[in-house]
GROMACS .gro file of C-alpha atoms in nm:
model
  296
    1UNK     CA    1  24.394  13.866  -4.155
    2UNK     CA    2  24.357  13.519  -3.998
    3UNK     CA    3  24.069  13.417  -3.897
    4UNK     CA    4  23.948  13.115  -3.646
    5UNK     CA    5  23.503  13.038  -3.771
    6UNK     CA    6  23.321  12.774  -3.571
    7UNK     CA    7  22.965  12.637  -3.755
    8UNK     CA    8  22.767  12.433  -3.527
    9UNK     CA    9  22.452  12.272  -3.626
   10UNK     CA   10  22.218  12.122  -3.339
   11UNK     CA   11  21.937  11.899  -3.368
   12UNK     CA   12  21.673  11.805  -3.128
   13UNK     CA   13  21.432  11.535  -3.305
   14UNK     CA   14  21.147  11.451  -3.065
   15UNK     CA   15  21.129  11.058  -3.151
   16UNK     CA   16  21.437  10.933  -3.216
   17UNK     CA   17  21.584  10.893  -3.607
   18UNK     CA   18  21.745  10.494  -3.701
   19UNK     CA   19  21.904  10.629  -3.981
   20UNK     CA   20  21.997  10.941  -4.133
   21UNK     CA   21  22.217  11.038  -4.427
   22UNK     CA   22  22.356  11.405  -4.477
   23UNK     CA   23  22.577  11.632  -4.722
   24UNK     CA   24  22.752  11.907  -4.562
   25UNK     CA   25  22.921  12.210  -4.720
   26UNK     CA   26  23.149  12.341  -4.486
   27UNK     CA   27  23.511  12.351  -4.564
   28UNK     CA   28  23.562  12.711  -4.708
   29UNK     CA   29  23.794  12.683  -5.020
   30UNK     CA   30  24.096  12.681  -5.075
   31UNK     CA   31  24.195  12.965  -5.330
   32UNK     CA   32  24.427  13.223  -5.441
   33UNK     CA   33  24.404  13.506  -5.188
   34UNK     CA   34  24.216  13.281  -4.954
   35UNK     CA   35  24.371  12.958  -4.752
   36UNK     CA   36  24.277  12.688  -4.531
   37UNK     CA   37  24.597  12.668  -4.220
   38UNK     CA   38  24.335  12.339  -4.051
   39UNK     CA   39  23.961  12.204  -4.129
   40UNK     CA   40  23.827  12.049  -3.872
   41UNK     CA   41  23.479  11.851  -3.860
   42UNK     CA   42  23.330  11.662  -3.599
   43UNK     CA   43  23.025  11.491  -3.625
   44UNK     CA   44  22.836  11.371  -3.305
   45UNK     CA   45  22.710  11.090  -3.223
   46UNK     CA   46  22.950  10.882  -3.477
   47UNK     CA   47  22.922  10.895  -3.881
   48UNK     CA   48  22.854  10.485  -3.988
   49UNK     CA   49  22.985  10.565  -4.318
   50UNK     CA   50  23.180  10.899  -4.344
   51UNK     CA   51  23.365  11.023  -4.683
   52UNK     CA   52  23.480  11.386  -4.872
   53UNK     CA   53  23.499  11.462  -5.225
   54UNK     CA   54  23.554  11.646  -5.473
   55UNK     CA   55  23.165  11.787  -5.583
   56UNK     CA   56  23.107  11.978  -6.006
   57UNK     CA   57  23.137  12.271  -5.888
   58UNK     CA   58  23.462  12.238  -5.720
   59UNK     CA   59  23.358  12.282  -5.350
   60UNK     CA   60  23.456  11.987  -5.069
   61UNK     CA   61  23.150  11.841  -4.968
   62UNK     CA   62  23.124  11.558  -4.692
   63UNK     CA   63  22.903  11.217  -4.668
   64UNK     CA   64  22.788  11.103  -4.347
   65UNK     CA   65  22.533  10.823  -4.259
   66UNK     CA   66  22.444  10.799  -3.926
   67UNK     CA   67  22.275  10.384  -3.883
   68UNK     CA   68  22.234  10.407  -3.527
   69UNK     CA   69  21.912  10.534  -3.284
   70UNK     CA   70  22.027  10.855  -3.238
   71UNK     CA   71  21.776  11.181  -3.035
   72UNK     CA   72  22.065  11.445  -3.129
   73UNK     CA   73  22.282  11.554  -3.434
   74UNK     CA   74  22.498  11.825  -3.342
   75UNK     CA   75  22.773  11.888  -3.653
   76UNK     CA   76  23.114  12.139  -3.568
   77UNK     CA   77  23.311  12.286  -3.849
   78UNK     CA   78  23.617  12.465  -3.724
   79UNK     CA   79  23.839  12.608  -3.976
   80UNK     CA   80  24.119  12.874  -3.964
   81UNK     CA   81  24.185  13.074  -4.241
   82UNK     CA   82  24.419  13.324  -4.373
   83UNK     CA   83  24.261  13.592  -4.597
   84UNK     CA   84  24.454  13.814  -4.878
   85UNK     CA   85  24.282  13.989  -5.088
   86UNK     CA   86  24.550  14.215  -5.273
   87UNK     CA   87  24.643  13.842  -5.388
   88UNK     CA   88  24.373  13.866  -5.572
   89UNK     CA   89  24.282  14.042  -5.952
   90UNK     CA   90  24.208  14.385  -5.885
   91UNK     CA   91  23.938  14.467  -6.167
   92UNK     CA   92  23.958  14.888  -6.075
   93UNK     CA   93  24.360  14.770  -6.178
   94UNK     CA   94  24.247  14.559  -6.521
   95UNK     CA   95  24.106  14.802  -6.831
   96UNK     CA   96  23.975  14.677  -7.039
   97UNK     CA   97  23.729  14.407  -6.750
   98UNK     CA   98  23.629  14.785  -6.573
   99UNK     CA   99  23.512  14.904  -6.944
  100UNK     CA  100  23.400  14.655  -7.168
  101UNK     CA  101  23.070  14.671  -7.232
  102UNK     CA  102  22.686  14.441  -7.187
  103UNK     CA  103  22.740  14.467  -7.590
  104UNK     CA  104  23.053  14.386  -7.589
  105UNK     CA  105  23.015  14.109  -7.301
  106UNK     CA  106  22.758  13.967  -7.473
  107UNK     CA  107  22.924  13.911  -7.859
  108UNK     CA  108  23.265  13.766  -7.595
  109UNK     CA  109  23.061  13.487  -7.475
  110UNK     CA  110  22.948  13.358  -7.841
  111UNK     CA  111  23.222  13.198  -7.914
  112UNK     CA  112  23.327  12.910  -7.911
  113UNK     CA  113  23.610  12.902  -7.619
  114UNK     CA  114  23.650  12.660  -7.441
  115UNK     CA  115  23.754  12.772  -7.141
  116UNK     CA  116  23.345  12.917  -7.209
  117UNK     CA  117  23.164  12.696  -7.094
  118UNK     CA  118  23.179  12.601  -6.695
  119UNK     CA  119  23.126  12.949  -6.748
  120UNK     CA  120  22.843  12.990  -6.929
  121UNK     CA  121  22.666  12.695  -6.759
  122UNK     CA  122  22.590  12.981  -6.503
  123UNK     CA  123  22.341  13.119  -6.781
  124UNK     CA  124  22.099  12.912  -6.786
  125UNK     CA  125  21.820  12.869  -6.512
  126UNK     CA  126  21.856  12.710  -6.221
  127UNK     CA  127  21.670  12.548  -5.973
  128UNK     CA  128  21.540  12.815  -5.760
  129UNK     CA  129  21.615  13.071  -5.981
  130UNK     CA  130  21.349  12.986  -6.348
  131UNK     CA  131  21.146  13.107  -6.506
  132UNK     CA  132  21.251  13.426  -6.451
  133UNK     CA  133  20.968  13.704  -6.424
  134UNK     CA  134  20.912  14.036  -6.710
  135UNK     CA  135  20.915  14.230  -6.324
  136UNK     CA  136  21.319  14.131  -6.259
  137UNK     CA  137  21.410  14.180  -6.616
  138UNK     CA  138  21.252  14.527  -6.606
  139UNK     CA  139  21.454  14.604  -6.279
  140UNK     CA  140  21.724  14.416  -6.420
  141UNK     CA  141  21.777  14.678  -6.750
  142UNK     CA  142  21.770  14.954  -6.521
  143UNK     CA  143  22.152  14.949  -6.515
  144UNK     CA  144  22.229  14.738  -6.748
  145UNK     CA  145  22.151  14.876  -7.122
  146UNK     CA  146  22.367  14.737  -7.388
  147UNK     CA  147  22.649  15.064  -7.368
  148UNK     CA  148  22.758  15.083  -7.049
  149UNK     CA  149  23.009  14.907  -6.898
  150UNK     CA  150  22.911  14.545  -6.717
  151UNK     CA  151  23.129  14.620  -6.417
  152UNK     CA  152  22.936  14.937  -6.303
  153UNK     CA  153  22.608  14.768  -6.397
  154UNK     CA  154  22.633  14.466  -6.118
  155UNK     CA  155  22.762  14.751  -5.887
  156UNK     CA  156  22.524  14.979  -5.910
  157UNK     CA  157  22.204  14.679  -5.954
  158UNK     CA  158  22.388  14.579  -5.602
  159UNK     CA  159  22.353  14.904  -5.459
  160UNK     CA  160  22.000  14.921  -5.542
  161UNK     CA  161  21.925  14.611  -5.402
  162UNK     CA  162  22.085  14.767  -5.076
  163UNK     CA  163  21.898  15.002  -5.123
  164UNK     CA  164  21.500  14.941  -5.180
  165UNK     CA  165  21.498  14.614  -5.018
  166UNK     CA  166  21.483  14.561  -4.715
  167UNK     CA  167  21.659  14.277  -4.495
  168UNK     CA  168  21.401  14.074  -4.236
  169UNK     CA  169  21.448  13.732  -4.258
  170UNK     CA  170  21.091  13.709  -4.079
  171UNK     CA  171  20.865  13.682  -4.450
  172UNK     CA  172  21.110  13.422  -4.625
  173UNK     CA  173  21.225  13.118  -4.629
  174UNK     CA  174  21.521  12.887  -4.824
  175UNK     CA  175  21.184  12.763  -5.019
  176UNK     CA  176  21.047  13.126  -5.075
  177UNK     CA  177  21.039  13.202  -5.459
  178UNK     CA  178  21.239  13.477  -5.642
  179UNK     CA  179  20.916  13.632  -5.730
  180UNK     CA  180  20.803  13.701  -5.412
  181UNK     CA  181  21.109  13.838  -5.242
  182UNK     CA  182  21.013  14.062  -5.560
  183UNK     CA  183  20.683  14.149  -5.511
  184UNK     CA  184  20.781  14.244  -5.174
  185UNK     CA  185  21.166  14.295  -5.115
  186UNK     CA  186  21.281  14.138  -4.839
  187UNK     CA  187  21.477  13.905  -4.727
  188UNK     CA  188  21.765  13.785  -4.564
  189UNK     CA  189  22.167  13.735  -4.815
  190UNK     CA  190  22.037  13.450  -4.975
  191UNK     CA  191  21.704  13.652  -5.150
  192UNK     CA  192  21.986  13.915  -5.218
  193UNK     CA  193  22.204  13.701  -5.367
  194UNK     CA  194  21.958  13.489  -5.562
  195UNK     CA  195  21.764  13.818  -5.727
  196UNK     CA  196  22.058  13.993  -5.805
  197UNK     CA  197  22.160  13.627  -5.977
  198UNK     CA  198  21.852  13.675  -6.168
  199UNK     CA  199  21.847  14.024  -6.297
  200UNK     CA  200  22.208  13.942  -6.428
  201UNK     CA  201  22.101  13.574  -6.588
  202UNK     CA  202  21.847  13.774  -6.763
  203UNK     CA  203  22.043  14.021  -6.960
  204UNK     CA  204  22.243  13.745  -7.056
  205UNK     CA  205  22.576  13.713  -6.874
  206UNK     CA  206  22.670  13.427  -6.649
  207UNK     CA  207  22.605  13.503  -6.289
  208UNK     CA  208  22.675  13.219  -5.948
  209UNK     CA  209  22.540  13.216  -5.598
  210UNK     CA  210  22.871  13.238  -5.311
  211UNK     CA  211  22.826  13.071  -5.018
  212UNK     CA  212  22.987  13.167  -4.715
  213UNK     CA  213  23.123  13.408  -4.398
  214UNK     CA  214  23.113  13.777  -4.288
  215UNK     CA  215  23.309  13.894  -4.009
  216UNK     CA  216  23.043  14.068  -3.761
  217UNK     CA  217  23.237  14.331  -3.608
  218UNK     CA  218  23.077  14.451  -3.274
  219UNK     CA  219  22.916  14.868  -3.132
  220UNK     CA  220  23.244  15.026  -3.019
  221UNK     CA  221  23.297  14.966  -2.615
  222UNK     CA  222  23.123  14.635  -2.667
  223UNK     CA  223  23.287  14.222  -2.695
  224UNK     CA  224  23.215  14.032  -2.995
  225UNK     CA  225  22.945  13.798  -2.873
  226UNK     CA  226  23.029  13.422  -2.947
  227UNK     CA  227  22.765  13.289  -3.238
  228UNK     CA  228  22.697  13.593  -3.317
  229UNK     CA  229  22.781  13.553  -3.698
  230UNK     CA  230  22.574  13.336  -3.979
  231UNK     CA  231  22.651  13.283  -4.297
  232UNK     CA  232  22.666  13.439  -4.532
  233UNK     CA  233  22.563  13.476  -4.905
  234UNK     CA  234  22.641  13.736  -5.207
  235UNK     CA  235  22.686  13.704  -5.555
  236UNK     CA  236  22.938  13.674  -5.864
  237UNK     CA  237  22.922  13.823  -6.181
  238UNK     CA  238  23.173  13.694  -6.473
  239UNK     CA  239  23.308  14.036  -6.708
  240UNK     CA  240  23.449  13.859  -6.976
  241UNK     CA  241  23.855  13.966  -7.128
  242UNK     CA  242  23.906  13.977  -6.717
  243UNK     CA  243  23.679  13.659  -6.489
  244UNK     CA  244  23.452  13.650  -6.163
  245UNK     CA  245  23.472  13.997  -5.939
  246UNK     CA  246  23.183  13.929  -5.617
  247UNK     CA  247  22.916  14.189  -5.497
  248UNK     CA  248  22.777  14.190  -5.160
  249UNK     CA  249  22.355  14.373  -5.237
  250UNK     CA  250  22.313  14.307  -4.822
  251UNK     CA  251  22.581  14.475  -4.668
  252UNK     CA  252  22.669  14.727  -5.032
  253UNK     CA  253  23.002  14.636  -5.089
  254UNK     CA  254  23.267  14.434  -5.245
  255UNK     CA  255  23.403  14.127  -5.085
  256UNK     CA  256  23.797  14.177  -4.934
  257UNK     CA  257  23.928  14.010  -4.602
  258UNK     CA  258  23.614  14.040  -4.423
  259UNK     CA  259  23.437  13.766  -4.642
  260UNK     CA  260  23.493  13.318  -4.616
  261UNK     CA  261  23.425  13.154  -4.930
  262UNK     CA  262  23.293  12.808  -4.851
  263UNK     CA  263  23.162  12.715  -5.181
  264UNK     CA  264  22.971  12.817  -5.543
  265UNK     CA  265  22.724  12.656  -5.686
  266UNK     CA  266  22.427  12.821  -5.942
  267UNK     CA  267  22.184  12.876  -5.627
  268UNK     CA  268  22.162  12.798  -5.262
  269UNK     CA  269  22.051  12.438  -5.391
  270UNK     CA  270  22.357  12.320  -5.491
  271UNK     CA  271  22.557  12.416  -5.205
  272UNK     CA  272  22.346  12.446  -4.817
  273UNK     CA  273  22.622  12.370  -4.515
  274UNK     CA  274  22.460  12.104  -4.461
  275UNK     CA  275  22.130  11.900  -4.606
  276UNK     CA  276  21.967  11.533  -4.593
  277UNK     CA  277  21.720  11.270  -4.562
  278UNK     CA  278  21.578  11.112  -4.198
  279UNK     CA  279  21.379  10.808  -4.023
  280UNK     CA  280  21.171  10.995  -3.814
  281UNK     CA  281  20.867  11.128  -3.731
  282UNK     CA  282  20.729  11.402  -3.458
  283UNK     CA  283  20.885  11.766  -3.489
  284UNK     CA  284  21.289  11.800  -3.499
  285UNK     CA  285  21.440  12.158  -3.387
  286UNK     CA  286  21.775  12.270  -3.518
  287UNK     CA  287  22.004  12.524  -3.404
  288UNK     CA  288  22.304  12.728  -3.606
  289UNK     CA  289  22.582  12.901  -3.348
  290UNK     CA  290  22.798  13.052  -3.617
  291UNK     CA  291  23.126  13.271  -3.451
  292UNK     CA  292  23.368  13.388  -3.645
  293UNK     CA  293  23.737  13.643  -3.520
  294UNK     CA  294  24.010  13.725  -3.563
  295UNK     CA  295  24.271  13.370  -3.461
  296UNK     CA  296  24.560  13.454  -3.250
   0.00000   0.00000   0.00000
């Protein structure tokens, strides 16, 4: 599948801005099963300073500063992405990966193998997933039993979150603690991913946050609306002897071609599409428009 993706972030500043410095995590990953055919980042007004680098987690980040007075800022990322999930390792074709139990997996992670050092950092607490409560651990243990396969447990956890949590964009924001989300059982894809990650880490397994996009199909007979899509998030579990496996609790599915990966992190705090600081006062308004559709 070949997709064309655009992500536009617009800011309007009531009293203008004399200086801003931003970090953008908008370039999709170039990896097995996903190829970046084209990518361009447009910034208006033109930045005074601009640089691109790879961060600690292997994501492409862009830093830019604008030192001229401005009342609006627009950042437009346009990509063409080729997806072929069949090129990626298939957990269903790995007997050992699909059958390894929680007890076996935890014993495997005790090995002092340098190849596991990067993986083990995703067991630790992070900024938004810290002080995991007994309630979250108890929720996790319903699925994660010592003699049950990790894959089966993670798949069931995904299904439970999909069934038991309500998708509601009006009750949480990026700063809402996961314990509040757990109590209300309401939120958005970012919240569901972080609840799942907290559950997985609570039983001692590595779990990471996946930032990206998913193509949203229009209702039958209706034309797809430009900007109807949005940024998306899901979680990934490390299964010893196999590797990372992604799960999307918002849509109750294992991601395939419709999911485009932008970045990996410990939680949302590591990989927001755009963050920064400004010198300004007054009210600021932000608008985000995302569109993803098959390229023709």
